[in-house]
Amino acid sequence: MKWEKLKPPDPDDPMCCCGCDIYQYSCCCDCEDLDEAFNSWLKEKTPSCGLQSPVFGTMINNLEISMIPALLLLPLLLRAASLHYLLGIIILTALPGLVLSYYYATHRRKRRTLFFLALALYSLAYMYYLFITEIWPRGDVSPLQMCVVTTGMILTIVSLIHTKRGPGFVADSLHEARMDAEDHSNHSDGSIQLAAPEKTRKQAPTTKWTLCPVCKIMRPPRAGHCRTCGSCVQRLDHHCVWINSCVGQANHRSFLQTVCVFVLTSVYGISLVLRSLCPCQYLVTALFYCPGVYIQPSTALCFTCCWYSSIITVGLVYLLVAQVLNISFNVTGREAQLALRNKKGQSRLWGLVVDTGEHSRGFYQNWVEFLTMKDSSVSFHSSPTDLV
């Protein structure tokens, strides 16, 4: 067997019908000619009744059985972990492994799932509920501190909703509008285009639009095809399972804002809880040693939730650092992955960032480009599906 058959597919390679989302039919054939017709037949939805509203239909289509474990098992596991510190160590160690195993299972099938989004939102709501019902009545938190935590919660939800409004999908009209704009520009100042400097002519090939082998549409530079969403995204960074959406040119700033606000709110909330439960300990040592915390079930549950929140916060801090470094080097997650696969990039800062050297224009200019980039779509219409 040749090596080409064993090599993993590139992110933009056409998906064979053996790798379709509906895995029950994955053994039918491996013919590339039947790929488009096979997947369109399998993914065809039955028409909904005329009396069904769009919002209700969207909710029904997006409900999953995988949301039930996130809504029921989390409080039970946290309460079981609060019974004894040994149970807490076992459960809190096994919980990330279970989540990662489910992630790889859904990632291998290239399908969207609401499990991670439901888990994130329910965890956020459950932590805030315990903060109000268990920590606030103790009298160790001032009204101003309570307002700060509540404001952080609200800002996190608002930023998440703004992020969910769309990553900036590539449409056919985008390329047509660009061609019309170029034709208008060439007719208006054709003499100026002839006198363009040599540097501009050298940069022309890098701005060439390419044809997506899956969507069969022309897409701008740095755009990529997401197999999970089934569409091309402008300046695709990655598909985030925690928001059940891609991170692209239109929502990358709001995604970074959501992570920043959540990390700051989580760290501040954890510090308030530890100061209330362990007033005689330092914050760092209180997380590892808090005498008498397992005497009462309420304090044991709050202490266990501090550990649960700390695990999530550490993961998000790593994500935040990686995002900041990628922006500083003007490279996306997809470009870094392709650069490592093609051996065209250089790992820096202990592997936290991959420097491709293709789009970087310096630290300051890279951040200016990131903060000022706009969604170049011709039209943007949000639907109820975008919010889930």
Tab-separated table of C-alpha atoms in Angstrom:
chain	number	residue	atom	x	y	z
A	1	MET	CA	0.000	0.000	0.000
A	2	LYS	CA	1.329	3.381	-0.942
A	3	TRP	CA	2.079	6.070	1.623
A	4	GLU	CA	-0.389	8.463	-0.010
A	5	LYS	CA	-3.256	6.251	1.135
A	6	LEU	CA	-2.045	6.273	4.722
A	7	LYS	CA	-1.373	10.002	4.914
A	8	PRO	CA	-4.069	11.982	6.781
A	9	PRO	CA	-6.166	14.296	4.587
A	10	ASP	CA	-5.468	17.999	4.470
A	11	PRO	CA	-8.089	20.360	5.919
A	12	ASP	CA	-9.194	21.415	2.436
A	13	ASP	CA	-9.198	18.003	0.738
A	14	PRO	CA	-12.580	16.820	-0.588
A	15	MET	CA	-14.288	14.513	1.880
A	16	CYS	CA	-14.856	11.024	0.599
A	17	CYS	CA	-18.200	9.412	1.195
A	18	CYS	CA	-16.474	6.960	3.577
A	19	GLY	CA	-15.665	9.909	5.837
A	20	CYS	CA	-19.106	11.430	5.867
A	21	ASP	CA	-20.778	12.585	9.042
A	22	ILE	CA	-23.305	9.742	9.120
A	23	TYR	CA	-20.941	6.963	10.078
A	24	GLN	CA	-23.446	4.113	9.664
A	25	TYR	CA	-23.071	4.415	5.895
A	26	SER	CA	-19.303	4.911	5.918
A	27	CYS	CA	-18.596	1.453	4.458
A	28	CYS	CA	-20.667	1.852	1.299
A	29	CYS	CA	-17.891	2.893	-1.082
A	30	ASP	CA	-14.790	5.005	-1.473
A	31	CYS	CA	-15.453	6.500	-4.892
A	32	GLU	CA	-14.713	10.224	-5.080
A	33	ASP	CA	-17.095	10.672	-8.019
A	34	LEU	CA	-20.086	9.849	-5.812
A	35	ASP	CA	-18.957	12.041	-2.917
A	36	GLU	CA	-21.127	15.085	-3.540
A	37	ALA	CA	-24.292	13.174	-4.441
A	38	PHE	CA	-23.837	10.681	-1.603
A	39	ASN	CA	-23.437	13.281	1.127
A	40	SER	CA	-26.262	15.480	-0.172
A	41	TRP	CA	-28.599	12.464	-0.133
A	42	LEU	CA	-27.597	11.434	3.397
A	43	LYS	CA	-27.854	14.936	4.824
A	44	GLU	CA	-31.183	15.773	3.212
A	45	LYS	CA	-33.748	16.881	5.800
A	46	THR	CA	-37.450	16.203	5.617
A	47	PRO	CA	-39.591	19.303	5.045
A	48	SER	CA	-41.107	20.743	8.194
A	49	CYS	CA	-44.807	21.408	8.545
A	50	GLY	CA	-46.092	24.820	7.658
A	51	LEU	CA	-47.430	25.573	11.138
A	52	GLN	CA	-44.027	25.229	12.748
A	53	SER	CA	-42.286	28.509	13.579
A	54	PRO	CA	-38.619	29.050	12.578
A	55	VAL	CA	-37.472	29.477	16.180
A	56	PHE	CA	-39.257	26.338	17.374
A	57	GLY	CA	-37.961	24.373	14.407
A	58	THR	CA	-34.423	25.508	15.129
A	59	MET	CA	-34.678	24.408	18.756
A	60	ILE	CA	-36.024	20.987	17.798
A	61	ASN	CA	-33.364	20.422	15.139
A	62	ASN	CA	-30.521	21.346	17.491
A	63	LEU	CA	-31.612	19.414	20.601
A	64	GLU	CA	-29.301	16.508	21.291
A	65	ILE	CA	-29.295	13.582	23.648
A	66	SER	CA	-25.689	14.524	24.494
A	67	MET	CA	-26.925	17.597	26.404
A	68	ILE	CA	-28.517	15.427	29.100
A	69	PRO	CA	-25.223	14.258	30.699
A	70	ALA	CA	-23.998	17.845	30.866
A	71	LEU	CA	-27.136	19.000	32.662
A	72	LEU	CA	-27.589	16.065	35.046
A	73	LEU	CA	-24.230	14.447	35.750
A	74	LEU	CA	-22.251	17.594	36.544
A	75	PRO	CA	-24.018	18.475	39.848
A	76	LEU	CA	-24.024	14.810	40.883
A	77	LEU	CA	-20.320	14.392	40.184
A	78	LEU	CA	-19.422	17.595	42.015
A	79	ARG	CA	-21.483	16.623	45.060
A	80	ALA	CA	-19.926	13.161	45.055
A	81	ALA	CA	-16.476	14.736	44.826
A	82	SER	CA	-17.240	16.908	47.842
A	83	LEU	CA	-17.895	13.923	50.117
A	84	HIS	CA	-14.179	13.207	50.630
A	85	TYR	CA	-10.972	14.667	49.315
A	86	LEU	CA	-9.939	11.302	47.838
A	87	LEU	CA	-13.184	11.144	45.863
A	88	GLY	CA	-12.551	14.712	44.783
A	89	ILE	CA	-9.110	13.807	43.461
A	90	ILE	CA	-10.445	10.784	41.559
A	91	ILE	CA	-13.481	12.503	40.049
A	92	LEU	CA	-11.768	15.775	39.166
A	93	THR	CA	-8.916	13.833	37.575
A	94	ALA	CA	-11.218	11.576	35.556
A	95	LEU	CA	-13.615	14.338	34.473
A	96	PRO	CA	-11.210	16.061	32.017
A	97	GLY	CA	-10.357	12.657	30.562
A	98	LEU	CA	-14.031	11.892	29.926
A	99	VAL	CA	-14.553	15.270	28.281
A	100	LEU	CA	-11.466	14.826	26.086
A	101	SER	CA	-12.552	11.342	25.037
A	102	TYR	CA	-15.945	12.657	23.991
A	103	TYR	CA	-14.221	15.500	22.139
A	104	TYR	CA	-12.051	13.125	20.107
A	105	ALA	CA	-15.076	10.941	19.379
A	106	THR	CA	-17.054	13.856	17.935
A	107	HIS	CA	-13.985	15.369	16.259
A	108	ARG	CA	-13.284	12.128	14.426
A	109	ARG	CA	-16.822	12.084	13.023
A	110	LYS	CA	-16.570	15.753	11.955
A	111	ARG	CA	-19.945	16.625	13.419
A	112	ARG	CA	-21.271	19.513	15.460
A	113	THR	CA	-22.443	18.909	18.999
A	114	LEU	CA	-24.089	21.009	21.683
A	115	PHE	CA	-22.543	18.992	24.508
A	116	PHE	CA	-19.568	21.309	25.118
A	117	LEU	CA	-21.572	24.506	24.783
A	118	ALA	CA	-24.213	23.167	27.173
A	119	LEU	CA	-21.494	22.040	29.592
A	120	ALA	CA	-19.821	25.463	29.523
A	121	LEU	CA	-23.037	27.427	30.022
A	122	TYR	CA	-24.378	25.099	32.690
A	123	SER	CA	-21.065	25.151	34.564
A	124	LEU	CA	-21.069	28.933	34.481
A	125	ALA	CA	-24.650	29.127	35.733
A	126	TYR	CA	-24.118	26.470	38.405
A	127	MET	CA	-20.995	28.172	39.790
A	128	TYR	CA	-22.833	31.499	39.950
A	129	TYR	CA	-25.808	29.817	41.643
A	130	LEU	CA	-23.573	28.345	44.351
A	131	PHE	CA	-21.850	31.690	44.783
A	132	ILE	CA	-25.194	33.385	45.459
A	133	THR	CA	-26.718	30.685	47.663
A	134	GLU	CA	-23.652	29.543	49.641
A	135	ILE	CA	-20.973	32.266	49.648
A	136	TRP	CA	-23.063	35.459	49.604
A	137	PRO	CA	-25.061	34.595	52.793
A	138	ARG	CA	-21.824	34.116	54.757
A	139	GLY	CA	-21.306	37.893	54.720
A	140	ASP	CA	-17.678	37.785	53.581
A	141	VAL	CA	-18.427	39.279	50.151
A	142	SER	CA	-19.234	42.974	49.874
A	143	PRO	CA	-21.988	44.318	47.591
A	144	LEU	CA	-19.342	45.873	45.349
A	145	GLN	CA	-17.581	42.532	44.916
A	146	MET	CA	-20.920	40.901	44.181
A	147	CYS	CA	-21.592	43.508	41.490
A	148	VAL	CA	-18.173	42.855	39.935
A	149	VAL	CA	-18.827	39.109	39.717
A	150	THR	CA	-22.320	39.666	38.286
A	151	THR	CA	-20.989	42.150	35.751
A	152	GLY	CA	-18.352	39.661	34.665
A	153	MET	CA	-21.027	37.016	34.208
A	154	ILE	CA	-23.171	39.318	32.091
A	155	LEU	CA	-20.225	40.461	29.964
A	156	THR	CA	-19.205	36.859	29.368
A	157	ILE	CA	-22.694	35.921	28.133
A	158	VAL	CA	-22.958	39.047	25.962
A	159	SER	CA	-19.531	38.418	24.429
A	160	LEU	CA	-20.444	34.782	23.786
A	161	ILE	CA	-23.667	35.783	22.029
A	162	HIS	CA	-21.734	38.258	19.890
A	163	THR	CA	-19.206	35.548	19.055
A	164	LYS	CA	-21.969	33.144	18.065
A	165	ARG	CA	-23.353	35.521	15.435
A	166	GLY	CA	-21.003	34.098	12.841
A	167	PRO	CA	-17.304	33.702	11.950
A	168	GLY	CA	-17.648	35.278	8.505
A	169	PHE	CA	-18.631	32.613	6.013
A	170	VAL	CA	-17.484	32.901	2.421
A	171	ALA	CA	-20.323	33.288	-0.080
A	172	ASP	CA	-20.423	33.344	-3.879
A	173	SER	CA	-21.433	36.992	-3.857
A	174	LEU	CA	-18.208	37.882	-2.035
A	175	HIS	CA	-16.004	37.036	-5.003
A	176	GLU	CA	-18.433	38.631	-7.444
A	177	ALA	CA	-18.446	41.880	-5.463
A	178	ARG	CA	-14.648	41.863	-5.371
A	179	MET	CA	-14.415	41.376	-9.135
A	180	ASP	CA	-16.892	44.202	-9.706
A	181	ALA	CA	-14.905	46.483	-7.420
A	182	GLU	CA	-11.658	45.643	-9.223
A	183	ASP	CA	-13.236	46.267	-12.628
A	184	HIS	CA	-14.549	49.625	-11.442
A	185	SER	CA	-11.149	50.521	-10.016
A	186	ASN	CA	-9.339	49.503	-13.189
A	187	HIS	CA	-11.654	51.607	-15.355
A	188	SER	CA	-11.421	54.667	-13.102
A	189	ASP	CA	-7.654	54.812	-12.660
A	190	GLY	CA	-6.120	52.477	-15.206
A	191	SER	CA	-3.077	54.669	-15.656
A	192	ILE	CA	-2.292	54.465	-11.938
A	193	GLN	CA	-2.465	50.675	-12.012
A	194	LEU	CA	0.101	50.585	-14.823
A	195	ALA	CA	2.480	52.644	-12.742
A	196	ALA	CA	2.187	50.460	-9.661
A	197	PRO	CA	5.452	49.907	-7.828
A	198	GLU	CA	7.372	46.663	-8.049
A	199	LYS	CA	6.599	45.786	-4.415
A	200	THR	CA	2.875	45.762	-5.126
A	201	ARG	CA	3.330	43.502	-8.120
A	202	LYS	CA	5.347	41.073	-6.035
A	203	GLN	CA	2.593	40.909	-3.432
A	204	ALA	CA	-0.098	40.193	-6.025
A	205	PRO	CA	0.330	36.387	-6.053
A	206	THR	CA	-0.132	36.231	-2.263
A	207	THR	CA	-3.559	37.868	-2.571
A	208	LYS	CA	-4.779	35.393	-5.174
A	209	TRP	CA	-8.162	33.827	-4.517
A	210	THR	CA	-8.376	30.046	-4.657
A	211	LEU	CA	-11.117	27.553	-5.423
A	212	CYS	CA	-12.333	25.462	-2.501
A	213	PRO	CA	-12.296	21.795	-3.554
A	214	VAL	CA	-15.294	21.065	-1.310
A	215	CYS	CA	-17.560	24.126	-1.612
A	216	LYS	CA	-16.570	24.798	-5.249
A	217	ILE	CA	-16.525	28.558	-4.593
A	218	MET	CA	-13.773	31.148	-4.823
A	219	ARG	CA	-12.449	32.139	-1.410
A	220	PRO	CA	-10.121	34.963	-0.312
A	221	PRO	CA	-6.588	34.456	1.002
A	222	ARG	CA	-6.220	32.875	4.440
A	223	ALA	CA	-9.753	31.459	4.229
A	224	GLY	CA	-10.249	27.783	5.009
A	225	HIS	CA	-12.901	25.117	4.802
A	226	CYS	CA	-14.317	23.765	8.066
A	227	ARG	CA	-15.553	20.227	7.687
A	228	THR	CA	-17.520	20.415	10.918
A	229	CYS	CA	-19.527	23.461	9.782
A	230	GLY	CA	-19.426	22.453	6.116
A	231	SER	CA	-18.507	25.951	4.878
A	232	CYS	CA	-15.521	28.123	4.084
A	233	VAL	CA	-14.649	30.764	6.688
A	234	GLN	CA	-12.709	33.966	6.152
A	235	ARG	CA	-9.352	33.902	7.961
A	236	LEU	CA	-10.251	30.615	9.622
A	237	ASP	CA	-8.476	30.111	12.938
A	238	HIS	CA	-10.093	26.950	14.309
A	239	HIS	CA	-13.419	25.331	15.076
A	240	CYS	CA	-14.153	25.785	18.780
A	241	VAL	CA	-16.334	23.035	20.222
A	242	TRP	CA	-17.017	25.088	23.355
A	243	ILE	CA	-18.985	27.663	21.365
A	244	ASN	CA	-20.143	25.181	18.682
A	245	SER	CA	-18.896	27.487	15.957
A	246	CYS	CA	-15.838	28.437	13.958
A	247	VAL	CA	-13.528	31.278	14.936
A	248	GLY	CA	-12.833	33.449	11.907
A	249	GLN	CA	-12.385	36.979	10.720
A	250	ALA	CA	-15.796	38.214	11.876
A	251	ASN	CA	-15.766	36.869	15.442
A	252	HIS	CA	-12.087	36.391	16.358
A	253	ARG	CA	-11.939	39.604	18.397
A	254	SER	CA	-15.145	38.821	20.261
A	255	PHE	CA	-13.903	35.282	20.907
A	256	LEU	CA	-10.711	36.646	22.450
A	257	GLN	CA	-12.778	39.091	24.481
A	258	THR	CA	-15.009	36.274	25.756
A	259	VAL	CA	-12.014	34.241	26.909
A	260	CYS	CA	-10.410	37.261	28.604
A	261	VAL	CA	-13.570	38.271	30.469
A	262	PHE	CA	-14.260	34.697	31.567
A	263	VAL	CA	-10.702	34.163	32.843
A	264	LEU	CA	-10.714	37.421	34.823
A	265	THR	CA	-14.164	36.724	36.296
A	266	SER	CA	-13.252	33.154	37.167
A	267	VAL	CA	-9.989	34.097	38.894
A	268	TYR	CA	-11.722	36.850	40.844
A	269	GLY	CA	-14.609	34.575	41.853
A	270	ILE	CA	-12.272	31.787	42.973
A	271	SER	CA	-10.301	34.250	45.099
A	272	LEU	CA	-13.485	35.482	46.797
A	273	VAL	CA	-14.635	31.937	47.578
A	274	LEU	CA	-11.265	30.903	48.999
A	275	ARG	CA	-11.090	34.018	51.158
A	276	SER	CA	-14.511	33.175	52.549
A	277	LEU	CA	-13.790	29.482	53.169
A	278	CYS	CA	-10.179	29.823	54.323
A	279	PRO	CA	-9.704	33.340	55.737
A	280	CYS	CA	-6.478	32.425	57.551
A	281	GLN	CA	-4.727	30.998	54.478
A	282	TYR	CA	-3.086	32.598	51.480
A	283	LEU	CA	-4.942	32.218	48.211
A	284	VAL	CA	-2.409	29.885	46.619
A	285	THR	CA	-2.029	27.667	49.671
A	286	ALA	CA	-5.769	27.700	50.442
A	287	LEU	CA	-6.494	25.844	47.222
A	288	PHE	CA	-4.276	22.971	48.404
A	289	TYR	CA	-4.773	23.124	52.159
A	290	CYS	CA	-7.928	24.422	53.824
A	291	PRO	CA	-8.464	22.822	57.253
A	292	GLY	CA	-12.037	22.097	58.282
A	293	VAL	CA	-13.523	22.668	54.847
A	294	TYR	CA	-14.979	19.117	54.639
A	295	ILE	CA	-16.835	19.399	57.942
A	296	GLN	CA	-19.933	20.956	56.373
A	297	PRO	CA	-21.369	19.707	53.048
A	298	SER	CA	-21.932	23.257	51.744
A	299	THR	CA	-18.332	24.371	52.305
A	300	ALA	CA	-17.011	21.096	50.882
A	301	LEU	CA	-19.109	21.583	47.743
A	302	CYS	CA	-17.889	25.169	47.297
A	303	PHE	CA	-14.272	24.075	47.777
A	304	THR	CA	-14.713	21.301	45.205
A	305	CYS	CA	-16.233	23.780	42.763
A	306	CYS	CA	-13.176	25.995	43.276
A	307	TRP	CA	-11.001	23.138	42.084
A	308	TYR	CA	-13.348	22.470	39.161
A	309	SER	CA	-13.279	26.147	38.167
A	310	SER	CA	-9.490	26.239	38.555
A	311	ILE	CA	-9.051	23.332	36.129
A	312	ILE	CA	-11.222	25.082	33.545
A	313	THR	CA	-9.454	28.392	34.121
A	314	VAL	CA	-6.004	26.852	33.619
A	315	GLY	CA	-7.117	25.422	30.285
A	316	LEU	CA	-8.532	28.762	29.187
A	317	VAL	CA	-5.368	30.581	30.278
A	318	TYR	CA	-3.371	28.274	28.015
A	319	LEU	CA	-5.804	28.980	25.164
A	320	LEU	CA	-5.569	32.715	25.824
A	321	VAL	CA	-1.763	32.682	25.794
A	322	ALA	CA	-1.729	30.680	22.551
A	323	GLN	CA	-4.191	33.088	20.921
A	324	VAL	CA	-2.204	36.162	21.986
A	325	LEU	CA	1.024	34.668	20.629
A	326	ASN	CA	-0.610	33.694	17.332
A	327	ILE	CA	-1.951	37.214	16.908
A	328	SER	CA	1.466	38.661	17.742
A	329	PHE	CA	3.015	36.571	14.945
A	330	ASN	CA	-0.005	37.099	12.631
A	331	VAL	CA	-0.693	33.411	12.185
A	332	THR	CA	-3.935	31.485	12.610
A	333	GLY	CA	-4.358	28.069	14.143
A	334	ARG	CA	-5.110	26.557	10.737
A	335	GLU	CA	-2.017	28.133	9.182
A	336	ALA	CA	0.142	26.873	12.044
A	337	GLN	CA	-1.221	23.357	11.582
A	338	LEU	CA	-0.550	23.409	7.843
A	339	ALA	CA	2.931	24.875	8.381
A	340	LEU	CA	3.884	22.067	10.774
A	341	ARG	CA	2.444	19.454	8.449
A	342	ASN	CA	4.327	20.816	5.442
A	343	LYS	CA	7.440	21.588	7.533
A	344	LYS	CA	7.379	25.259	6.546
A	345	GLY	CA	7.049	26.793	10.002
A	346	GLN	CA	9.314	27.220	12.987
A	347	SER	CA	8.178	26.456	16.522
A	348	ARG	CA	8.981	29.148	19.042
A	349	LEU	CA	8.471	29.793	22.747
A	350	TRP	CA	8.532	26.120	23.707
A	351	GLY	CA	6.080	25.153	20.971
A	352	LEU	CA	3.369	27.636	21.965
A	353	VAL	CA	3.470	29.388	18.592
A	354	VAL	CA	4.473	28.507	15.042
A	355	ASP	CA	6.124	31.313	13.099
A	356	THR	CA	5.392	30.929	9.395
A	357	GLY	CA	6.880	34.312	8.445
A	358	GLU	CA	4.315	34.688	5.672
A	359	HIS	CA	1.975	37.371	6.998
A	360	SER	CA	3.897	38.828	9.940
A	361	ARG	CA	4.684	42.541	9.669
A	362	GLY	CA	5.941	43.132	13.182
A	363	PHE	CA	4.328	42.989	16.612
A	364	TYR	CA	2.645	46.396	16.420
A	365	GLN	CA	1.345	46.078	12.857
A	366	ASN	CA	0.083	42.557	13.508
A	367	TRP	CA	-2.073	43.739	16.393
A	368	VAL	CA	-3.271	46.760	14.427
A	369	GLU	CA	-4.360	44.446	11.616
A	370	PHE	CA	-6.148	42.160	14.061
A	371	LEU	CA	-7.963	44.961	15.883
A	372	THR	CA	-9.035	46.725	12.674
A	373	MET	CA	-9.969	43.774	10.457
A	374	LYS	CA	-13.588	43.649	9.361
A	375	ASP	CA	-15.936	41.069	7.962
A	376	SER	CA	-15.660	41.422	4.192
A	377	SER	CA	-18.915	39.622	3.497
A	378	VAL	CA	-21.300	41.478	1.242
A	379	SER	CA	-24.283	40.794	3.448
A	380	PHE	CA	-24.725	39.250	6.863
A	381	HIS	CA	-27.960	37.810	8.109
A	382	SER	CA	-28.152	36.144	11.503
A	383	SER	CA	-30.585	33.325	12.014
A	384	PRO	CA	-31.750	31.435	15.105
A	385	THR	CA	-29.369	28.627	14.140
A	386	ASP	CA	-26.370	30.925	14.520
A	387	LEU	CA	-27.041	31.347	18.236
A	388	VAL	CA	-26.826	27.623	18.961
